[in-house]
Amino acid sequence: MRRVVLTLLAVVLAASLMYGCSSGANQISEEQTEFGRMLGYIPAEYLDENDVWFGDLTAFWAIYDPATWPNAEEFLEIPEDERWQMICISQPLQIASMLHWYPIQEMKELAGFDHTGIERLMLVEQPRGEAAVLEGNFDADIISKKLTGLGYTEEIYEATSYYSHGNDYELDMQHPISARAMASLNRIYISQGVLILAPATDLLTRILDAMDGIVPSAIDTASIRALADSLGEVSFGLLTTPERVVGDVPTDISSLSRFSVPDTWSDLPDCEMAAFGWHNKGEDWYLDIALAYTDKPTATEAGKEIVRRMQDYELMTWGLAPSLETPFKDNFRPGEPAVTGYKEGAAVKISCSMVPGSSIWPLRHLLRGYPRDLLFLAPEPAKYIIE
């Protein structure tokens, strides 16, 4: 019960702060964005090895009914400018699509919930199955009855109940949910309006610990709080470490980048943490890049260097889709870097407006591809490039 009360209070508090004024150029806001608030669910330690994704579908659901969303044929008949706006506003669904059970039609009937009930979500992406926190229109009583009827058992952790099926990471192809969702729904915590889903007990209970303050949450880390505040309100977000901004160097030489580092590129310092966001102002859409550094001078110089690099960068450099190779500046127009100080360092944000009508595919490869098409953020880009 305590966690339910705390969660509801957090939702009410966040809603009351959502339209507050900014704190000025040199101070991180005391208010929290929705991204920042939901990072309170996520244990800080999860960032050591995993990317964390955020999606806010409230704007999308406010305009579109999933039952009437056009199919592929109908979509092509929509005027081009309207179609482009629909693609942009639907991008948070890309985060929901990372859930193993999305968009299984039978989920509502089987488990009492599906993706259409999600308003916001946090997703911890890890190799053996994602852990996710969902906020939205969920009926705890219905879901509990559905799960119990499918053989889930109620377990207790520190006076908090959750539902369990199978062993950690177990895939049971004879079970109607596991056969469709793999192990991603082996553990389920339910409260009114909040679901926590995980393939293993420890992944779920550590989130419960973060909610109760037993272990530090991601938002308790100063650099992460600074990045979330710097991004502002976004419809989707990504939080990652410096090592995973681009990703591991490919071992297969055919997978190395074909990009040549221009002579105009200078040294770029290592950041402490990185975040990305997607937001709009009216019909204009922006890719936001925010990086945390140890001090304001370093953040300022890094921001200038990144913008310079963007002018020369070619997207789709990994050879995956040569026909789609295109200059970054043909798709995105970077704004001036904005530096915000905090006690332990500084965050720099670069908002890149997307050129109206340009392909949305570069956005997917920038953030969802791996290695990511972000060599302009690499302190050592040459190690990713074929000689």
GROMACS .gro file of C-alpha atoms in nm:
model
  387
    1MET     CA    1   0.000   0.000   0.000
    2ARG     CA    2   0.284   0.238   0.083
    3ARG     CA    3   0.424   0.215  -0.270
    4VAL     CA    4   0.083   0.280  -0.423
    5VAL     CA    5   0.040   0.597  -0.215
    6LEU     CA    6   0.389   0.718  -0.294
    7THR     CA    7   0.340   0.658  -0.664
    8LEU     CA    8   0.009   0.840  -0.677
    9LEU     CA    9   0.152   1.133  -0.484
   10ALA     CA   10   0.441   1.150  -0.727
   11VAL     CA   11   0.201   1.159  -1.023
   12VAL     CA   12  -0.004   1.439  -0.866
   13LEU     CA   13   0.308   1.638  -0.775
   14ALA     CA   14   0.455   1.601  -1.125
   15ALA     CA   15   0.131   1.716  -1.283
   16SER     CA   16   0.121   2.024  -1.061
   17LEU     CA   17   0.478   2.118  -1.152
   18MET     CA   18   0.453   2.044  -1.522
   19TYR     CA   19   0.380   2.399  -1.628
   20GLY     CA   20   0.613   2.577  -1.385
   21CYS     CA   21   0.858   2.846  -1.493
   22SER     CA   22   1.222   2.777  -1.577
   23SER     CA   23   1.501   2.836  -1.328
   24GLY     CA   24   1.736   3.045  -1.542
   25ALA     CA   25   2.042   2.977  -1.752
   26ASN     CA   26   2.291   2.877  -1.484
   27GLN     CA   27   2.091   2.663  -1.246
   28ILE     CA   28   1.926   2.324  -1.283
   29SER     CA   29   1.555   2.340  -1.210
   30GLU     CA   30   1.416   2.206  -0.883
   31GLU     CA   31   1.113   2.086  -1.077
   32GLN     CA   32   1.101   1.748  -1.248
   33THR     CA   33   1.001   1.661  -1.600
   34GLU     CA   34   0.800   1.345  -1.664
   35PHE     CA   35   1.121   1.178  -1.785
   36GLY     CA   36   1.298   1.280  -1.467
   37ARG     CA   37   1.011   1.179  -1.242
   38MET     CA   38   0.992   0.831  -1.392
   39LEU     CA   39   1.368   0.786  -1.359
   40GLY     CA   40   1.285   0.765  -0.990
   41TYR     CA   41   1.162   0.412  -1.056
   42ILE     CA   42   1.493   0.298  -1.205
   43PRO     CA   43   1.785   0.185  -0.982
   44ALA     CA   44   2.096   0.388  -1.062
   45GLU     CA   45   2.296   0.066  -1.089
   46TYR     CA   46   2.093  -0.040  -1.394
   47LEU     CA   47   2.272   0.229  -1.596
   48ASP     CA   48   2.602   0.047  -1.546
   49GLU     CA   49   2.513  -0.209  -1.812
   50ASN     CA   50   2.182  -0.105  -1.967
   51ASP     CA   51   2.024   0.174  -2.166
   52VAL     CA   52   1.706   0.325  -2.022
   53TRP     CA   53   1.425   0.443  -2.250
   54PHE     CA   54   1.128   0.669  -2.178
   55GLY     CA   55   0.811   0.711  -2.378
   56ASP     CA   56   0.518   0.947  -2.327
   57LEU     CA   57   0.217   0.846  -2.537
   58THR     CA   58  -0.035   1.089  -2.388
   59ALA     CA   59  -0.020   1.334  -2.681
   60PHE     CA   60  -0.055   1.052  -2.931
   61TRP     CA   61  -0.357   0.895  -2.760
   62ALA     CA   62  -0.518   1.239  -2.725
   63ILE     CA   63  -0.530   1.269  -3.104
   64TYR     CA   64  -0.546   0.915  -3.239
   65ASP     CA   65  -0.757   0.614  -3.154
   66PRO     CA   66  -0.560   0.288  -3.196
   67ALA     CA   67  -0.874   0.127  -3.334
   68THR     CA   68  -0.884   0.376  -3.623
   69TRP     CA   69  -0.510   0.414  -3.690
   70PRO     CA   70  -0.472   0.366  -4.068
   71ASN     CA   71  -0.322   0.051  -4.214
   72ALA     CA   72  -0.029   0.069  -4.456
   73GLU     CA   73  -0.248   0.118  -4.764
   74GLU     CA   74  -0.465   0.385  -4.602
   75PHE     CA   75  -0.156   0.560  -4.466
   76LEU     CA   76  -0.017   0.620  -4.814
   77GLU     CA   77  -0.338   0.794  -4.917
   78ILE     CA   78  -0.297   1.061  -4.646
   79PRO     CA   79  -0.149   1.395  -4.767
   80GLU     CA   80   0.228   1.398  -4.732
   81ASP     CA   81   0.259   1.680  -4.477
   82GLU     CA   82  -0.013   1.528  -4.257
   83ARG     CA   83   0.147   1.185  -4.288
   84TRP     CA   84   0.484   1.325  -4.179
   85GLN     CA   85   0.326   1.480  -3.868
   86MET     CA   86   0.160   1.148  -3.786
   87ILE     CA   87   0.493   0.968  -3.811
   88CYS     CA   88   0.660   1.223  -3.584
   89ILE     CA   89   0.394   1.216  -3.313
   90SER     CA   90   0.381   0.836  -3.317
   91GLN     CA   91   0.752   0.797  -3.239
   92PRO     CA   92   0.692   0.710  -2.869
   93LEU     CA   93   0.522   0.395  -2.998
   94GLN     CA   94   0.872   0.289  -3.109
   95ILE     CA   95   0.959   0.264  -2.740
   96ALA     CA   96   0.647   0.061  -2.668
   97SER     CA   97   0.734  -0.164  -2.961
   98MET     CA   98   1.048  -0.270  -2.774
   99LEU     CA   99   0.824  -0.460  -2.531
  100HIS     CA  100   0.824  -0.826  -2.630
  101TRP     CA  101   0.446  -0.847  -2.604
  102TYR     CA  102   0.370  -0.545  -2.826
  103PRO     CA  103   0.132  -0.538  -3.013
  104ILE     CA  104  -0.013  -0.883  -2.938
  105GLN     CA  105  -0.385  -0.859  -3.003
  106GLU     CA  106  -0.480  -1.113  -2.737
  107MET     CA  107  -0.294  -0.944  -2.451
  108LYS     CA  108  -0.595  -0.752  -2.317
  109GLU     CA  109  -0.803  -1.067  -2.309
  110LEU     CA  110  -0.525  -1.279  -2.163
  111ALA     CA  111  -0.363  -1.048  -1.909
  112GLY     CA  112  -0.610  -0.763  -1.863
  113PHE     CA  113  -0.387  -0.499  -2.024
  114ASP     CA  114  -0.215  -0.414  -2.350
  115HIS     CA  115  -0.016  -0.130  -2.508
  116THR     CA  116  -0.325   0.086  -2.566
  117GLY     CA  117  -0.348   0.147  -2.191
  118ILE     CA  118   0.006   0.288  -2.164
  119GLU     CA  119   0.037   0.660  -2.098
  120ARG     CA  120   0.407   0.664  -2.004
  121LEU     CA  121   0.674   0.397  -1.974
  122MET     CA  122   1.032   0.343  -1.868
  123LEU     CA  123   1.213   0.050  -2.025
  124VAL     CA  124   1.544  -0.100  -1.917
  125GLU     CA  125   1.690  -0.265  -2.223
  126GLN     CA  126   1.901  -0.569  -2.142
  127PRO     CA  127   2.001  -0.878  -2.340
  128ARG     CA  128   1.790  -1.135  -2.153
  129GLY     CA  129   1.463  -0.943  -2.160
  130GLU     CA  130   1.350  -0.592  -2.080
  131ALA     CA  131   1.227  -0.464  -1.745
  132ALA     CA  132   0.955  -0.202  -1.778
  133VAL     CA  133   0.754   0.040  -1.566
  134LEU     CA  134   0.421   0.137  -1.718
  135GLU     CA  135   0.188   0.411  -1.604
  136GLY     CA  136  -0.157   0.431  -1.752
  137ASN     CA  137  -0.512   0.310  -1.759
  138PHE     CA  138  -0.477  -0.026  -1.586
  139ASP     CA  139  -0.734  -0.200  -1.366
  140ALA     CA  140  -0.543  -0.380  -1.090
  141ASP     CA  141  -0.835  -0.604  -0.994
  142ILE     CA  142  -0.897  -0.727  -1.347
  143ILE     CA  143  -0.527  -0.790  -1.410
  144SER     CA  144  -0.487  -0.977  -1.081
  145LYS     CA  145  -0.781  -1.206  -1.162
  146LYS     CA  146  -0.653  -1.270  -1.514
  147LEU     CA  147  -0.303  -1.360  -1.395
  148THR     CA  148  -0.428  -1.582  -1.115
  149GLY     CA  149  -0.647  -1.766  -1.364
  150LEU     CA  150  -0.339  -1.831  -1.578
  151GLY     CA  151  -0.145  -1.989  -1.294
  152TYR     CA  152   0.053  -1.689  -1.168
  153THR     CA  153   0.119  -1.706  -0.794
  154GLU     CA  154   0.125  -1.413  -0.555
  155GLU     CA  155   0.465  -1.358  -0.393
  156ILE     CA  156   0.566  -1.120  -0.114
  157TYR     CA  157   0.875  -0.901  -0.110
  158GLU     CA  158   0.923  -0.668   0.188
  159ALA     CA  159   0.546  -0.660   0.253
  160THR     CA  160   0.476  -0.586  -0.115
  161SER     CA  161   0.301  -0.841  -0.334
  162TYR     CA  162   0.374  -0.921  -0.695
  163TYR     CA  163   0.283  -1.201  -0.935
  164SER     CA  164   0.519  -1.469  -1.056
  165HIS     CA  165   0.525  -1.742  -1.319
  166GLY     CA  166   0.815  -1.977  -1.385
  167ASN     CA  167   1.180  -1.939  -1.298
  168ASP     CA  168   1.391  -1.635  -1.373
  169TYR     CA  169   1.417  -1.582  -1.750
  170GLU     CA  170   1.226  -1.906  -1.813
  171LEU     CA  171   1.046  -1.935  -2.145
  172ASP     CA  172   0.742  -2.161  -2.119
  173MET     CA  173   0.602  -2.220  -2.466
  174GLN     CA  174   0.305  -2.406  -2.317
  175HIS     CA  175   0.190  -2.099  -2.124
  176PRO     CA  176  -0.039  -1.863  -2.321
  177ILE     CA  177   0.142  -1.546  -2.205
  178SER     CA  178   0.498  -1.677  -2.204
  179ALA     CA  179   0.450  -1.825  -2.551
  180ARG     CA  180   0.365  -1.477  -2.680
  181ALA     CA  181   0.570  -1.247  -2.456
  182MET     CA  182   0.869  -1.476  -2.391
  183ALA     CA  183   1.003  -1.421  -2.038
  184SER     CA  184   0.925  -1.049  -2.021
  185LEU     CA  185   0.611  -1.102  -1.807
  186ASN     CA  186   0.747  -1.362  -1.565
  187ARG     CA  187   0.722  -1.109  -1.281
  188ILE     CA  188   0.448  -0.846  -1.256
  189TYR     CA  189   0.387  -0.585  -0.986
  190ILE     CA  190   0.042  -0.430  -0.999
  191SER     CA  191  -0.109  -0.118  -0.847
  192GLN     CA  192  -0.387   0.102  -0.976
  193GLY     CA  193  -0.235   0.282  -1.272
  194VAL     CA  194   0.116   0.130  -1.245
  195LEU     CA  195   0.262  -0.198  -1.373
  196ILE     CA  196   0.619  -0.319  -1.330
  197LEU     CA  197   0.717  -0.603  -1.561
  198ALA     CA  198   1.036  -0.808  -1.552
  199PRO     CA  199   1.172  -1.145  -1.665
  200ALA     CA  200   1.341  -1.214  -1.329
  201THR     CA  201   1.276  -1.151  -0.961
  202ASP     CA  202   1.584  -0.942  -0.890
  203LEU     CA  203   1.513  -0.703  -1.177
  204LEU     CA  204   1.167  -0.634  -1.034
  205THR     CA  205   1.259  -0.615  -0.665
  206ARG     CA  206   1.543  -0.369  -0.729
  207ILE     CA  207   1.290  -0.136  -0.892
  208LEU     CA  208   1.070  -0.173  -0.583
  209ASP     CA  209   1.376  -0.088  -0.370
  210ALA     CA  210   1.440   0.225  -0.576
  211MET     CA  211   1.078   0.331  -0.532
  212ASP     CA  212   1.116   0.299  -0.155
  213GLY     CA  213   1.456   0.473  -0.142
  214ILE     CA  214   1.635   0.159  -0.025
  215VAL     CA  215   1.875   0.188  -0.320
  216PRO     CA  216   1.956   0.509  -0.513
  217SER     CA  217   1.741   0.572  -0.818
  218ALA     CA  218   1.878   0.704  -1.146
  219ILE     CA  219   1.739   1.052  -1.078
  220ASP     CA  220   1.941   1.066  -0.754
  221THR     CA  221   2.258   1.089  -0.966
  222ALA     CA  222   2.341   1.456  -1.018
  223SER     CA  223   2.449   1.423  -1.380
  224ILE     CA  224   2.136   1.227  -1.473
  225ARG     CA  225   1.909   1.478  -1.300
  226ALA     CA  226   2.087   1.757  -1.487
  227LEU     CA  227   2.038   1.584  -1.821
  228ALA     CA  228   1.669   1.513  -1.761
  229ASP     CA  229   1.611   1.875  -1.661
  230SER     CA  230   1.814   2.000  -1.955
  231LEU     CA  231   1.605   1.802  -2.204
  232GLY     CA  232   1.279   1.938  -2.068
  233GLU     CA  233   0.953   1.764  -2.155
  234VAL     CA  234   1.006   1.505  -2.428
  235SER     CA  235   0.779   1.249  -2.592
  236PHE     CA  236   1.057   0.994  -2.581
  237GLY     CA  237   1.399   0.985  -2.423
  238LEU     CA  238   1.709   0.771  -2.398
  239LEU     CA  239   1.966   0.767  -2.118
  240THR     CA  240   2.300   0.596  -2.175
  241THR     CA  241   2.664   0.591  -2.067
  242PRO     CA  242   2.957   0.733  -2.267
  243GLU     CA  243   3.067   0.382  -2.368
  244ARG     CA  244   2.730   0.310  -2.525
  245VAL     CA  245   2.662   0.642  -2.698
  246VAL     CA  246   2.791   0.488  -3.022
  247GLY     CA  247   2.846   0.134  -2.895
  248ASP     CA  248   3.109  -0.132  -2.924
  249VAL     CA  249   3.354  -0.125  -3.210
  250PRO     CA  250   3.233  -0.382  -3.468
  251THR     CA  251   3.455  -0.689  -3.492
  252ASP     CA  252   3.346  -0.756  -3.848
  253ILE     CA  253   3.536  -0.521  -4.079
  254SER     CA  254   3.239  -0.512  -4.318
  255SER     CA  255   3.036  -0.352  -4.040
  256LEU     CA  256   3.277  -0.065  -3.983
  257SER     CA  257   3.179   0.282  -4.094
  258ARG     CA  258   3.264   0.413  -4.439
  259PHE     CA  259   3.279   0.768  -4.308
  260SER     CA  260   3.603   0.966  -4.332
  261VAL     CA  261   3.684   1.197  -4.042
  262PRO     CA  262   3.709   1.553  -4.181
  263ASP     CA  263   4.015   1.765  -4.107
  264THR     CA  264   3.784   2.022  -3.948
  265TRP     CA  265   3.703   1.790  -3.656
  266SER     CA  266   3.886   1.866  -3.333
  267ASP     CA  267   3.919   1.671  -3.009
  268LEU     CA  268   3.599   1.601  -2.816
  269PRO     CA  269   3.621   1.535  -2.440
  270ASP     CA  270   3.461   1.232  -2.281
  271CYS     CA  271   3.123   1.302  -2.126
  272GLU     CA  272   2.999   1.154  -1.797
  273MET     CA  273   2.652   1.059  -1.919
  274ALA     CA  274   2.438   1.115  -2.227
  275ALA     CA  275   2.067   1.163  -2.294
  276PHE     CA  276   1.854   1.209  -2.603
  277GLY     CA  277   1.501   1.337  -2.646
  278TRP     CA  278   1.231   1.402  -2.904
  279HIS     CA  279   0.986   1.688  -2.865
  280ASN     CA  280   0.779   1.930  -3.067
  281LYS     CA  281   0.678   2.294  -3.069
  282GLY     CA  282   0.359   2.301  -3.269
  283GLU     CA  283   0.435   2.130  -3.599
  284ASP     CA  284   0.814   2.159  -3.558
  285TRP     CA  285   0.998   1.852  -3.425
  286TYR     CA  286   1.333   1.838  -3.251
  287LEU     CA  287   1.598   1.580  -3.171
  288ASP     CA  288   1.763   1.683  -2.843
  289ILE     CA  289   2.114   1.576  -2.745
  290ALA     CA  290   2.231   1.642  -2.389
  291LEU     CA  291   2.570   1.552  -2.244
  292ALA     CA  292   2.704   1.593  -1.890
  293TYR     CA  293   3.060   1.715  -1.826
  294THR     CA  294   3.272   1.794  -1.523
  295ASP     CA  295   3.259   2.173  -1.567
  296LYS     CA  296   3.101   2.452  -1.774
  297PRO     CA  297   3.408   2.538  -1.988
  298THR     CA  298   3.440   2.176  -2.099
  299ALA     CA  299   3.067   2.153  -2.171
  300THR     CA  300   3.078   2.479  -2.367
  301GLU     CA  301   3.369   2.371  -2.588
  302ALA     CA  302   3.216   2.026  -2.638
  303GLY     CA  303   2.889   2.180  -2.755
  304LYS     CA  304   3.067   2.397  -3.010
  305GLU     CA  305   3.270   2.103  -3.142
  306ILE     CA  306   2.964   1.879  -3.176
  307VAL     CA  307   2.776   2.141  -3.380
  308ARG     CA  308   3.082   2.182  -3.605
  309ARG     CA  309   3.096   1.806  -3.656
  310MET     CA  310   2.728   1.789  -3.744
  311GLN     CA  311   2.791   2.012  -4.045
  312ASP     CA  312   3.014   1.747  -4.206
  313TYR     CA  313   2.850   1.427  -4.088
  314GLU     CA  314   2.694   1.172  -4.323
  315LEU     CA  315   2.410   0.963  -4.181
  316MET     CA  316   2.382   0.590  -4.252
  317THR     CA  317   2.759   0.550  -4.242
  318TRP     CA  318   2.751   0.184  -4.143
  319GLY     CA  319   2.681   0.049  -4.490
  320LEU     CA  320   2.345  -0.094  -4.381
  321ALA     CA  321   2.149   0.119  -4.625
  322PRO     CA  322   2.382   0.293  -4.875
  323SER     CA  323   2.088   0.429  -5.073
  324LEU     CA  324   1.979   0.625  -4.765
  325GLU     CA  325   2.314   0.792  -4.698
  326THR     CA  326   2.251   1.161  -4.649
  327PRO     CA  327   2.417   1.462  -4.483
  328PHE     CA  328   2.306   1.512  -4.124
  329LYS     CA  329   2.230   1.877  -4.200
  330ASP     CA  330   1.983   1.774  -4.472
  331ASN     CA  331   1.771   1.610  -4.202
  332PHE     CA  332   1.850   1.808  -3.888
  333ARG     CA  333   1.938   2.171  -3.824
  334PRO     CA  334   2.133   2.205  -3.499
  335GLY     CA  335   2.064   2.505  -3.279
  336GLU     CA  336   2.310   2.684  -3.052
  337PRO     CA  337   2.442   2.472  -2.763
  338ALA     CA  338   2.280   2.560  -2.428
  339VAL     CA  339   2.493   2.502  -2.119
  340THR     CA  340   2.338   2.462  -1.774
  341GLY     CA  341   2.550   2.435  -1.462
  342TYR     CA  342   2.486   2.219  -1.159
  343LYS     CA  343   2.685   2.163  -0.842
  344GLU     CA  344   2.903   1.880  -0.972
  345GLY     CA  345   2.939   1.991  -1.334
  346ALA     CA  346   2.746   2.114  -1.636
  347ALA     CA  347   2.510   1.983  -1.902
  348VAL     CA  348   2.511   2.097  -2.264
  349LYS     CA  349   2.203   2.052  -2.483
  350ILE     CA  350   2.181   2.082  -2.859
  351SER     CA  351   1.831   2.088  -3.007
  352CYS     CA  352   1.827   1.986  -3.373
  353SER     CA  353   1.512   2.079  -3.561
  354MET     CA  354   1.408   1.814  -3.809
  355VAL     CA  355   1.369   1.936  -4.165
  356PRO     CA  356   0.996   1.910  -4.248
  357GLY     CA  357   0.919   1.622  -4.478
  358SER     CA  358   1.261   1.458  -4.438
  359SER     CA  359   1.285   1.085  -4.380
  360ILE     CA  360   1.222   0.966  -4.025
  361TRP     CA  361   1.452   0.667  -4.076
  362PRO     CA  362   1.771   0.851  -3.972
  363LEU     CA  363   1.614   0.908  -3.631
  364ARG     CA  364   1.566   0.535  -3.586
  365HIS     CA  365   1.926   0.458  -3.683
  366LEU     CA  366   2.063   0.739  -3.471
  367LEU     CA  367   1.913   0.599  -3.151
  368ARG     CA  368   1.790   0.244  -3.212
  369GLY     CA  369   2.069   0.118  -3.437
  370TYR     CA  370   2.373  -0.044  -3.280
  371PRO     CA  371   2.639   0.077  -3.324
  372ARG     CA  372   2.447   0.403  -3.331
  373ASP     CA  373   2.495   0.644  -3.619
  374LEU     CA  374   2.643   0.902  -3.382
  375LEU     CA  375   3.010   0.919  -3.472
  376PHE     CA  376   2.997   1.298  -3.432
  377LEU     CA  377   2.967   1.231  -3.056
  378ALA     CA  378   3.261   0.990  -3.039
  379PRO     CA  379   3.581   1.121  -2.874
  380GLU     CA  380   3.770   0.868  -3.092
  381PRO     CA  381   3.566   0.829  -3.412
  382ALA     CA  382   3.856   0.678  -3.608
  383LYS     CA  383   3.831   0.346  -3.423
  384TYR     CA  384   3.490   0.284  -3.580
  385ILE     CA  385   3.604   0.357  -3.935
  386ILE     CA  386   3.742   0.122  -4.196
  387GLU     CA  387   4.086   0.227  -4.317
   0.00000   0.00000   0.00000
